[in-house]
Coordinates of C-alpha atoms in Angstrom, one line a residue:
Chain W
M19 CA 85.7 197.7 140.4
R20 CA 86.1 200.7 142.6
Y21 CA 85.9 204.2 141.1
L22 CA 86.5 207.6 142.6
L23 CA 84.0 210.2 141.2
L24 CA 85.5 213.6 141.6
I25 CA 83.0 216.4 141.5
Y26 CA 84.2 219.6 139.8
T27 CA 82.1 222.8 139.9
R28 CA 82.6 226.5 139.4
E29 CA 83.1 228.2 142.7
T30 CA 81.3 231.4 143.3
D31 CA 81.8 234.0 146.1
V32 CA 78.0 234.4 146.2
E33 CA 76.4 232.4 149.1
P34 CA 73.5 230.3 147.8
S35 CA 70.1 231.3 149.1
A36 CA 68.5 229.2 151.8
D37 CA 66.2 227.7 149.2
E38 CA 69.0 226.9 146.8
A39 CA 71.0 225.3 149.6
A40 CA 68.0 223.2 150.7
A41 CA 67.4 222.1 147.2
S42 CA 71.0 221.1 146.7
H43 CA 71.1 219.2 150.0
A44 CA 67.9 217.4 149.1
A45 CA 69.2 216.4 145.6
Y46 CA 72.5 215.1 147.1
G47 CA 70.6 213.3 149.8
A48 CA 68.4 211.5 147.3
F49 CA 71.4 210.6 145.1
T50 CA 73.4 209.3 148.1
R51 CA 70.4 207.3 149.3
E52 CA 70.0 205.7 145.9
I53 CA 73.5 204.6 145.5
R54 CA 73.7 203.3 149.1
E55 CA 70.5 201.3 148.5
R56 CA 72.0 199.9 145.3
G57 CA 75.1 198.9 147.2
L58 CA 77.4 201.1 145.2
L59 CA 78.4 203.7 147.9
Q60 CA 81.7 203.2 149.7
A61 CA 82.4 206.8 150.8
G62 CA 81.5 210.3 149.9
E63 CA 82.3 213.7 151.2
A64 CA 81.8 217.4 150.3
L65 CA 84.8 219.7 150.5
T66 CA 85.0 223.3 151.7
P67 CA 85.9 225.9 149.0
T68 CA 89.4 226.1 147.6
S69 CA 89.8 229.4 149.5
T70 CA 90.4 227.2 152.5
A71 CA 92.9 225.0 150.7
T72 CA 96.6 224.7 151.4
T73 CA 99.1 223.2 149.0
V74 CA 102.1 221.5 150.5
R75 CA 105.4 220.7 148.7
V76 CA 108.7 219.6 150.0
Q77 CA 111.5 221.5 148.3
G78 CA 115.1 220.7 149.2
G79 CA 114.0 219.0 152.3
E80 CA 112.0 221.9 153.4
I81 CA 108.2 222.0 153.8
V82 CA 106.7 224.7 151.7
A83 CA 103.0 225.4 152.4
T84 CA 101.1 227.9 150.2
D85 CA 97.7 229.3 150.1
G86 CA 95.1 227.8 147.7
P87 CA 95.2 225.2 145.1
F88 CA 98.3 224.7 142.9
A89 CA 96.7 226.0 139.7
E90 CA 94.0 228.5 138.9
T91 CA 91.3 226.5 137.1
K92 CA 87.8 227.4 136.2
E93 CA 86.3 224.4 138.0
A94 CA 87.5 223.2 141.4
L95 CA 87.2 219.9 143.2
G96 CA 84.2 220.3 145.5
G97 CA 83.6 216.8 146.7
F98 CA 83.8 213.1 145.8
Y99 CA 82.2 209.7 146.0
L100 CA 84.0 206.4 146.2
I101 CA 81.8 203.7 144.6
E102 CA 81.9 200.0 143.8
A103 CA 80.5 199.5 140.3
R104 CA 80.2 196.6 137.9
D105 CA 82.2 198.4 135.1
L106 CA 82.8 201.8 133.6
D107 CA 79.3 202.0 132.1
E108 CA 77.8 201.7 135.6
A109 CA 80.2 204.3 136.9
I110 CA 79.3 206.7 134.1
E111 CA 75.6 206.1 134.6
T112 CA 76.1 206.8 138.4
A113 CA 78.3 209.9 137.8
A114 CA 75.7 211.3 135.5
K115 CA 73.2 211.3 138.4
I116 CA 75.3 213.4 140.6
P117 CA 73.5 216.8 140.8
A118 CA 76.7 218.7 139.9
A119 CA 77.0 216.8 136.6
S120 CA 74.6 219.1 134.9
V121 CA 76.4 222.3 135.9
G122 CA 80.0 221.1 136.3
S123 CA 81.8 217.9 135.5
I124 CA 82.6 214.6 137.1
E125 CA 86.0 213.0 136.6
I126 CA 85.9 209.2 136.9
R127 CA 89.1 207.6 138.1
P128 CA 89.4 203.8 138.6
I129 CA 91.0 202.9 141.8
W130 CA 94.4 201.3 141.3
E131 CA 94.0 198.2 143.4
L132 CA 97.5 197.6 144.7
P133 CA 98.6 194.2 145.8
A134 CA 98.0 193.6 149.6
E135 CA 101.7 193.6 150.5
F136 CA 102.1 197.2 149.1
A137 CA 98.9 198.6 150.6
M138 CA 98.3 197.0 154.0
A139 CA 97.4 200.2 155.8
A140 CA 95.4 201.6 152.9
G141 CA 93.6 198.3 152.5
E142 CA 92.5 198.2 156.1
T143 CA 91.2 201.8 156.0
G144 CA 89.3 200.9 152.9
H145 CA 87.6 198.1 154.6
E146 CA 86.5 200.3 157.5
V147 CA 85.1 202.9 155.2
G148 CA 83.4 200.2 153.2
A149 CA 81.8 198.8 156.3
A150 CA 80.7 202.2 157.5
G151 CA 79.2 203.0 154.1
Chain J
M19 CA 80.2 166.0 100.3
F20 CA 82.0 167.3 97.3
I21 CA 84.0 170.5 97.8
R22 CA 85.1 172.5 94.8
P23 CA 88.9 172.6 94.9
E24 CA 89.8 176.2 95.7
D25 CA 93.3 177.6 96.1
P26 CA 93.9 177.3 99.9
H27 CA 95.8 180.6 100.0
A28 CA 92.8 182.4 98.4
V29 CA 90.5 180.8 101.0
V30 CA 92.7 181.9 103.8
D31 CA 92.8 185.5 102.5
R32 CA 89.1 185.7 102.1
L33 CA 88.5 184.0 105.4
F34 CA 90.8 186.3 107.2
R35 CA 88.6 189.3 106.4
E36 CA 85.4 187.5 107.2
E37 CA 86.3 185.4 110.1
Q38 CA 89.2 186.9 112.1
G39 CA 86.9 189.5 113.8
R40 CA 84.5 186.8 114.9
A41 CA 87.2 184.5 116.3
V42 CA 89.0 187.4 118.0
A43 CA 85.7 188.6 119.5
T44 CA 84.8 185.2 120.9
L45 CA 88.3 184.7 122.4
I46 CA 88.3 188.2 124.0
R47 CA 85.0 187.5 125.7
V48 CA 86.4 184.4 127.3
L49 CA 90.0 185.5 127.9
G50 CA 89.4 189.1 128.8
D51 CA 92.6 189.8 127.0
F52 CA 92.9 191.5 123.6
D53 CA 96.5 190.7 122.9
L54 CA 96.3 187.0 123.8
A55 CA 93.1 186.7 121.6
E56 CA 94.7 188.4 118.6
E57 CA 97.9 186.3 118.9
A58 CA 96.0 183.1 119.1
V59 CA 93.9 183.9 116.1
Q60 CA 96.9 185.0 114.1
E61 CA 98.6 181.7 114.9
A62 CA 95.5 179.8 113.7
F63 CA 95.7 181.5 110.3
I64 CA 99.4 180.8 110.1
T65 CA 98.6 177.1 110.8
A66 CA 95.9 177.2 108.1
L67 CA 98.4 178.5 105.6
E68 CA 100.7 175.7 106.5
T69 CA 98.3 172.8 106.6
W70 CA 95.5 173.5 104.2
P71 CA 97.6 173.3 101.0
V72 CA 98.7 169.8 102.2
R73 CA 95.6 168.4 103.8
G74 CA 93.0 170.4 102.0
V75 CA 90.5 173.1 103.2
P76 CA 88.2 171.9 105.9
D77 CA 84.4 171.7 105.4
N78 CA 83.7 174.6 107.7
P79 CA 86.9 176.8 107.6
G80 CA 85.4 179.5 109.9
A81 CA 84.8 177.0 112.7
W82 CA 88.2 175.4 112.1
I83 CA 89.8 178.8 112.7
T84 CA 87.9 179.5 115.9
T85 CA 88.7 175.9 117.2
T86 CA 92.4 176.2 116.3
A87 CA 92.7 179.7 117.8
R88 CA 91.0 178.4 121.0
N89 CA 93.5 175.5 121.2
R90 CA 96.4 177.9 120.7
A91 CA 95.0 180.1 123.5
I92 CA 94.8 177.1 125.8
D93 CA 98.4 176.1 124.9
R94 CA 99.6 179.6 125.8
L95 CA 97.7 179.7 129.0
R96 CA 99.1 176.3 130.1
R97 CA 102.6 177.6 129.4
R98 CA 101.8 180.6 131.5
R99 CA 100.4 178.3 134.2
V100 CA 103.8 176.6 134.6
L101 CA 105.2 180.0 135.4
A102 CA 102.3 181.1 137.6
E103 CA 102.8 180.4 141.3
K104 CA 99.7 181.9 143.0
A105 CA 96.8 179.6 143.6
E106 CA 94.4 182.3 142.9
L107 CA 95.8 182.8 139.4
L108 CA 95.8 179.1 138.8
G109 CA 92.2 178.9 139.7
R110 CA 91.3 181.7 137.4
Q111 CA 93.3 180.1 134.6
A112 CA 91.6 176.7 135.0
L113 CA 88.3 178.5 134.8
I114 CA 89.2 180.3 131.6
E115 CA 90.5 177.0 130.1
E116 CA 87.2 175.3 130.9
E117 CA 85.3 178.2 129.2
L118 CA 87.6 178.1 126.2
A119 CA 87.0 174.4 125.8
A120 CA 83.3 175.0 126.0
I121 CA 83.3 177.4 123.0
D122 CA 81.2 175.8 120.3
P123 CA 82.5 177.3 117.0
D124 CA 79.5 176.1 115.1
A125 CA 77.0 177.7 117.5
A126 CA 79.1 180.9 117.2
L127 CA 78.8 180.7 113.4
D128 CA 75.1 180.1 113.4
G129 CA 74.4 183.1 115.7
A130 CA 74.3 185.9 113.2
E131 CA 72.7 184.0 110.3
T132 CA 69.7 182.7 112.3
M133 CA 69.3 185.9 114.3
S134 CA 69.3 183.8 117.5
P135 CA 68.9 185.7 120.8
I136 CA 72.5 184.7 121.6
V137 CA 74.5 188.0 121.3
D138 CA 77.2 187.7 118.7
D139 CA 80.5 188.4 120.2
R140 CA 81.4 190.7 117.4
L141 CA 78.6 193.0 118.6
R142 CA 80.2 193.2 122.0
L143 CA 83.5 193.9 120.4
I144 CA 82.1 196.7 118.2
F145 CA 80.7 198.5 121.3
T146 CA 83.8 198.1 123.3
C147 CA 86.1 199.3 120.5
C148 CA 83.8 202.3 119.9
H149 CA 83.3 203.2 123.6
P150 CA 83.0 206.9 124.2
A151 CA 85.5 206.8 127.0
L152 CA 88.2 206.1 124.3
A153 CA 89.6 208.9 122.2
M154 CA 88.2 209.0 118.7
D155 CA 91.5 208.1 117.0
A156 CA 91.9 205.2 119.4
R157 CA 88.4 204.0 118.6
V158 CA 89.1 204.1 114.9
A159 CA 92.5 202.3 115.2
L160 CA 91.1 199.7 117.6
T161 CA 88.1 198.9 115.4
L162 CA 90.3 198.5 112.3
R163 CA 92.9 196.4 114.1
T164 CA 90.7 194.0 116.1
L165 CA 87.5 193.8 114.1
G166 CA 89.0 194.4 110.6
G167 CA 92.3 192.7 111.2
L168 CA 94.1 195.5 109.4
S169 CA 97.8 195.5 110.2
T170 CA 99.3 198.2 112.4
P171 CA 101.5 199.5 109.6
A172 CA 98.5 199.6 107.2
I173 CA 96.4 201.6 109.6
A174 CA 99.4 203.9 110.3
R175 CA 99.9 204.5 106.5
A176 CA 96.2 205.2 106.1
F177 CA 96.1 207.9 108.7
L178 CA 99.6 209.2 107.9
V179 CA 100.9 208.7 111.4
P180 CA 104.2 207.0 112.3
E181 CA 103.8 203.3 113.0
A182 CA 105.2 203.7 116.5
T183 CA 102.6 206.3 117.3
L184 CA 99.8 204.1 116.1
A185 CA 101.1 201.1 118.0
Q186 CA 101.3 203.2 121.2
R187 CA 97.7 204.4 120.6
L188 CA 96.5 200.8 120.4
V189 CA 98.5 199.8 123.6
R190 CA 97.0 202.7 125.5
A191 CA 93.5 202.0 124.3
K192 CA 93.7 198.3 125.3
R193 CA 95.2 199.3 128.7
K194 CA 92.4 201.7 129.3
I195 CA 89.8 199.1 128.4
R196 CA 91.3 196.8 131.0
D197 CA 92.2 199.3 133.8
A198 CA 89.1 201.5 133.6
G199 CA 86.7 198.6 133.4
I200 CA 85.3 199.3 129.9
P201 CA 82.7 196.5 129.6
Y202 CA 82.6 193.9 126.9
R203 CA 78.9 193.8 126.3
V204 CA 76.1 195.5 124.3
P205 CA 74.8 198.5 126.2
D206 CA 71.4 198.3 128.0
S207 CA 68.5 199.4 126.0
H208 CA 68.3 202.9 127.6
A209 CA 71.9 203.7 126.6
L210 CA 71.7 201.9 123.2
P211 CA 70.6 204.6 120.9
E212 CA 73.3 207.0 122.0
R213 CA 76.0 204.3 121.9
L214 CA 74.9 203.0 118.6
D215 CA 75.2 206.5 117.2
G216 CA 78.8 206.6 118.5
V217 CA 79.6 203.3 116.7
L218 CA 78.1 204.5 113.4
R219 CA 80.2 207.7 113.7
V220 CA 83.4 205.7 114.0
L221 CA 82.4 203.5 111.0
Y222 CA 81.4 206.5 108.9
L223 CA 84.7 208.2 109.7
V224 CA 86.6 205.2 108.6
F225 CA 84.6 205.2 105.3
N226 CA 85.2 208.9 104.7
E227 CA 88.9 208.6 105.4
G228 CA 89.0 206.0 102.6
Y229 CA 86.6 207.9 100.3
G230 CA 87.5 211.5 100.9
A231 CA 90.7 212.8 99.5
S232 CA 92.5 214.0 102.6
T233 CA 95.2 211.3 102.7
G234 CA 97.6 209.7 100.3
D235 CA 97.8 206.1 99.2
R236 CA 94.9 205.1 96.9
L237 CA 95.0 201.4 97.6
I238 CA 94.9 201.7 101.3
R239 CA 92.1 204.2 101.1
R240 CA 90.1 201.8 99.0
E241 CA 90.7 199.1 101.6
L242 CA 89.5 201.5 104.4
S243 CA 86.2 202.1 102.6
A244 CA 85.7 198.5 101.8
E245 CA 86.4 197.6 105.5
A246 CA 83.9 200.2 106.7
I247 CA 81.2 198.8 104.4
R248 CA 82.0 195.3 105.5
L249 CA 81.7 196.3 109.2
V250 CA 78.4 198.1 108.7
R251 CA 77.1 195.0 106.9
V252 CA 78.1 192.9 109.9
L253 CA 76.4 195.4 112.3
G254 CA 73.3 195.5 110.1
S255 CA 73.0 191.7 110.2
L256 CA 73.4 191.8 114.0
M257 CA 71.0 194.7 114.5
P258 CA 68.4 194.3 111.7
D259 CA 65.8 196.6 113.3
E260 CA 67.9 199.7 113.3
P261 CA 67.1 201.9 110.4
E262 CA 70.1 204.2 110.8
V263 CA 72.5 201.2 110.5
M264 CA 70.8 200.4 107.2
G265 CA 70.8 204.0 106.3
L266 CA 74.5 204.3 106.8
L267 CA 75.2 201.2 104.7
A268 CA 73.0 202.6 102.0
L269 CA 74.8 206.0 102.2
M270 CA 78.2 204.3 101.9
L271 CA 77.2 202.1 98.9
L272 CA 75.6 205.1 97.1
H273 CA 78.8 207.1 97.5
D274 CA 81.1 204.2 96.8
A275 CA 79.3 203.6 93.5
R276 CA 80.9 206.8 92.2
R277 CA 84.4 206.0 93.4
E278 CA 86.0 205.1 90.1
T279 CA 84.8 208.3 88.4
R280 CA 85.9 210.7 91.1
T281 CA 89.4 210.9 89.8
G282 CA 90.8 211.1 86.3
P283 CA 93.6 209.0 84.8
A284 CA 96.3 211.2 86.3
G285 CA 94.6 211.1 89.7
E286 CA 93.1 214.5 89.2
L287 CA 89.8 215.4 90.9
V288 CA 86.6 215.1 88.8
L289 CA 83.6 217.0 90.1
L290 CA 80.2 215.4 90.4
E291 CA 78.8 217.3 87.4
D292 CA 81.7 216.2 85.2
Q293 CA 81.8 212.5 86.2
D294 CA 81.1 209.8 83.7
R295 CA 77.8 208.5 85.0
E296 CA 78.0 205.5 82.6
H297 CA 80.7 204.2 84.9
W298 CA 78.9 204.5 88.2
D299 CA 78.4 201.1 89.8
R300 CA 74.8 200.3 89.1
E301 CA 74.8 197.2 91.2
R302 CA 75.9 199.2 94.3
I303 CA 73.4 201.9 93.5
A304 CA 70.6 199.4 93.3
E305 CA 71.6 197.8 96.6
G306 CA 71.9 201.2 98.3
Q307 CA 68.4 202.2 97.0
A308 CA 66.8 199.0 98.2
L309 CA 68.4 199.3 101.6
L310 CA 67.3 202.9 101.9
E311 CA 63.7 202.0 101.0
R312 CA 63.7 199.3 103.6
A313 CA 65.1 201.7 106.2
M314 CA 62.6 204.4 105.4
R315 CA 59.7 202.0 105.8
M316 CA 60.6 201.6 109.5
R317 CA 59.5 205.3 109.9
R318 CA 62.3 206.4 112.1
V319 CA 64.2 208.9 110.0
G320 CA 67.7 209.9 111.0
P321 CA 70.7 211.8 109.6
Y322 CA 72.2 208.8 107.7
Q323 CA 68.9 208.0 106.0
L324 CA 68.6 211.6 104.9
Q325 CA 72.1 211.7 103.6
A326 CA 71.6 208.4 101.8
A327 CA 68.4 209.8 100.2
I328 CA 70.4 212.8 98.9
A329 CA 73.1 210.5 97.5
A330 CA 70.4 208.4 95.9
L331 CA 68.9 211.5 94.1
H332 CA 72.4 212.2 92.7
D333 CA 72.9 208.5 91.6
E334 CA 69.5 208.4 89.9
A335 CA 70.0 211.6 87.9
P336 CA 71.1 211.2 84.2
S337 CA 73.2 214.4 84.6
A338 CA 73.9 217.2 87.0
A339 CA 71.5 219.5 85.3
E340 CA 68.7 217.0 85.4
T341 CA 69.2 216.3 89.1
D342 CA 66.2 217.1 91.4
W343 CA 68.1 219.9 93.2
G344 CA 64.9 221.3 94.8
Q345 CA 64.4 218.0 96.5
I346 CA 68.0 217.8 97.6
A347 CA 67.8 221.3 99.1
A348 CA 64.7 220.3 101.0
L349 CA 66.4 217.2 102.4
Y350 CA 69.4 219.3 103.5
R351 CA 67.0 221.6 105.2
I352 CA 65.5 218.7 107.2
L353 CA 68.9 217.4 107.9
G354 CA 70.0 220.8 109.2
E355 CA 67.0 220.9 111.5
M356 CA 67.7 217.5 112.9
A357 CA 71.5 218.0 113.3
P358 CA 72.4 221.7 112.9
S359 CA 75.8 222.1 111.3
P360 CA 77.3 224.8 109.1
V361 CA 78.6 222.1 106.7
V362 CA 75.1 220.9 106.1
E363 CA 74.1 224.5 105.5
L364 CA 76.9 224.8 103.0
N365 CA 75.6 221.8 101.1
R366 CA 72.1 223.2 101.1
A367 CA 73.5 226.4 99.6
V368 CA 75.0 224.4 96.8
A369 CA 71.7 222.7 96.1
V370 CA 69.8 226.0 96.3
A371 CA 72.3 227.5 93.8
M372 CA 71.6 224.6 91.4
A373 CA 67.9 224.9 91.8
D374 CA 67.4 228.6 92.0
G375 CA 70.6 230.1 90.5
P376 CA 74.0 231.0 91.9
A377 CA 72.8 234.3 93.4
S378 CA 70.4 232.5 95.8
G379 CA 73.1 230.0 96.7
L380 CA 75.7 232.8 97.3
D381 CA 73.3 234.6 99.7
L382 CA 73.4 231.5 101.9
V383 CA 77.1 231.0 101.6
E384 CA 77.8 234.6 102.5
R385 CA 75.7 234.2 105.6
I386 CA 77.8 231.1 106.6
A387 CA 81.0 233.0 105.8
A388 CA 79.9 236.0 107.9
S389 CA 79.4 233.6 110.9
G390 CA 83.1 232.8 110.7
Q391 CA 82.4 229.2 111.7
L392 CA 83.9 227.6 108.6
D393 CA 86.7 230.0 108.0
D394 CA 89.3 227.2 108.0
Y395 CA 87.1 224.9 105.9
P396 CA 88.5 224.9 102.3
Y397 CA 85.1 223.8 100.8
L398 CA 83.5 227.0 102.1
H399 CA 86.0 229.1 100.1
S400 CA 85.9 226.8 97.0
T401 CA 82.1 226.8 96.9
R402 CA 82.0 230.6 97.3
A403 CA 84.6 230.9 94.6
D404 CA 82.6 228.8 92.2
L405 CA 79.4 230.8 92.7
L406 CA 81.3 234.1 92.3
R407 CA 82.8 232.7 89.1
R408 CA 79.4 231.7 87.7
L409 CA 78.1 235.2 88.5
G410 CA 81.1 236.7 86.6
R411 CA 82.7 238.2 89.7
R412 CA 86.1 237.0 88.6
A413 CA 88.5 238.9 90.8
E414 CA 86.6 237.9 94.0
A415 CA 86.3 234.3 92.7
A416 CA 90.1 234.1 92.2
A417 CA 90.8 235.5 95.7
A418 CA 88.4 232.9 97.2
Y419 CA 90.1 230.0 95.2
R420 CA 93.4 231.2 96.6
R421 CA 92.1 231.1 100.1
A422 CA 90.8 227.5 99.5
L423 CA 94.3 226.6 98.2
E424 CA 95.9 227.8 101.4
L425 CA 93.8 225.4 103.3
T426 CA 94.2 222.3 101.0
A427 CA 97.0 219.8 101.3
N428 CA 95.6 217.1 99.0
G429 CA 97.3 216.8 95.6
P430 CA 94.4 216.3 93.2
E431 CA 92.3 219.0 94.9
R432 CA 95.2 221.5 94.8
T433 CA 95.7 220.8 91.1
F434 CA 92.0 221.5 90.5
L435 CA 92.0 224.7 92.4
E436 CA 95.3 225.9 90.8
G437 CA 93.6 225.3 87.4
R438 CA 90.7 227.5 88.3
V439 CA 92.9 230.3 89.6
G440 CA 94.9 230.0 86.3
E441 CA 91.7 230.2 84.2
L442 CA 90.4 233.3 86.0
G443 CA 93.8 234.9 85.8
R444 CA 94.0 234.4 82.0
A445 CA 90.5 235.6 81.5
T446 CA 91.0 238.8 83.5
A447 CA 94.5 239.5 82.1

């Protein structure tokens, strides 16, 4: 089964020190390597802070773009991994190893595998990402 | 072989409790479908009710149920296959049918008794139903429904929720198991202690719901406790090397032994100190004590063993006054260190009050009250009230009883508290 692991952390205005940033990159590097070697990794990206986010809605046929995320929340989406795991237990075990799990939280969402006829385009993209990962 | 003629209806009733969980568990493993498994097993029991009174009870009724349920499941799958069009589905179904046909009901039955390395399907089912990714109320409902075979209306009545709400809860839980990929297996050894702890918590909650006095119907509550005891027994037979499973079973038995004396003829609450100890169930106490001793010998103490040890001290004492309260206070202290909780601290305060006098107990209670953690917990206020009453501080005691009353919905407990408020009122007037 495929699961999306959504990484939520508290955003701060304070820039991390060079040491902190290096430690964080090393930790994520090690985690990513491990799940790639285990054949779990399909995709994974880090996101820039929510201060760079734009929320789009269509209201009465008009595109309304606003600054920032829709709701003020304590923790913000900071990145994600898409993994292929045996079952929820393996997904939980994997999520727990994401460095942010000990300071923030990881939301695990099973991928809704749509039938091919409904998801032709999405399916093809998925294969490309899978092959690249 | 001569088989003692037994009323087939009684056999089916008894068997339903003992065997339905096992049959459902095996079918879920093969089918990967809770609903289909439950329906097939239900049909098998209906068939038993129809045929056994005519043809007699089979030699091995448990195996008969599993075989019949398996055949019913195959029938249902064949009917579905007629409707299925996709080759992929057909292939999967053929595979499932093959697996179903391969179920050996006798082997499944032998598994638990001979402690064979083959994992009993019920063990998988327990861990799936009590998976931490399910909400607690869903875990409880699912465990009682699939493992216990309690009907949806009975569970709804026990937890005072509308039947539709409970049915919805079950549907959602089963859907999450399927869609989120909650596995049907016993967790790996590194995750086992934590997950087993979660299972024990669900079973203890079921027992307490049946034992405690927070909900209505007496018969259903008794059934809940009995079911919790039965399920821990099954778990204990499947995991014989886990002292906390044994400890929980001991704890339940040692409490359940006092069940009949906890309420008076009119359903009113009878406190431990006023209970008729002659009517405590000695057989249950002996079984609980033996289990606790066996668990303790494994030298891996845990919260359930400690609570069972406390219950055993109560059960052994000829009266409240002759209870070893010092030992009980010490056990609560260890329990509090192992799993810190204000409720445990409150219990320790009660034991200290009995051992060293109400003033020492009250000191501890006031400290808990000052922390504000248990402000909505009626027993904090009723305990405080009782200690104040014993110290002769009647006005304060009456106020604390009234606060406890505000927080109590249960009939017998309310009657008890109202009685105390009345006594104090009369005495001060």
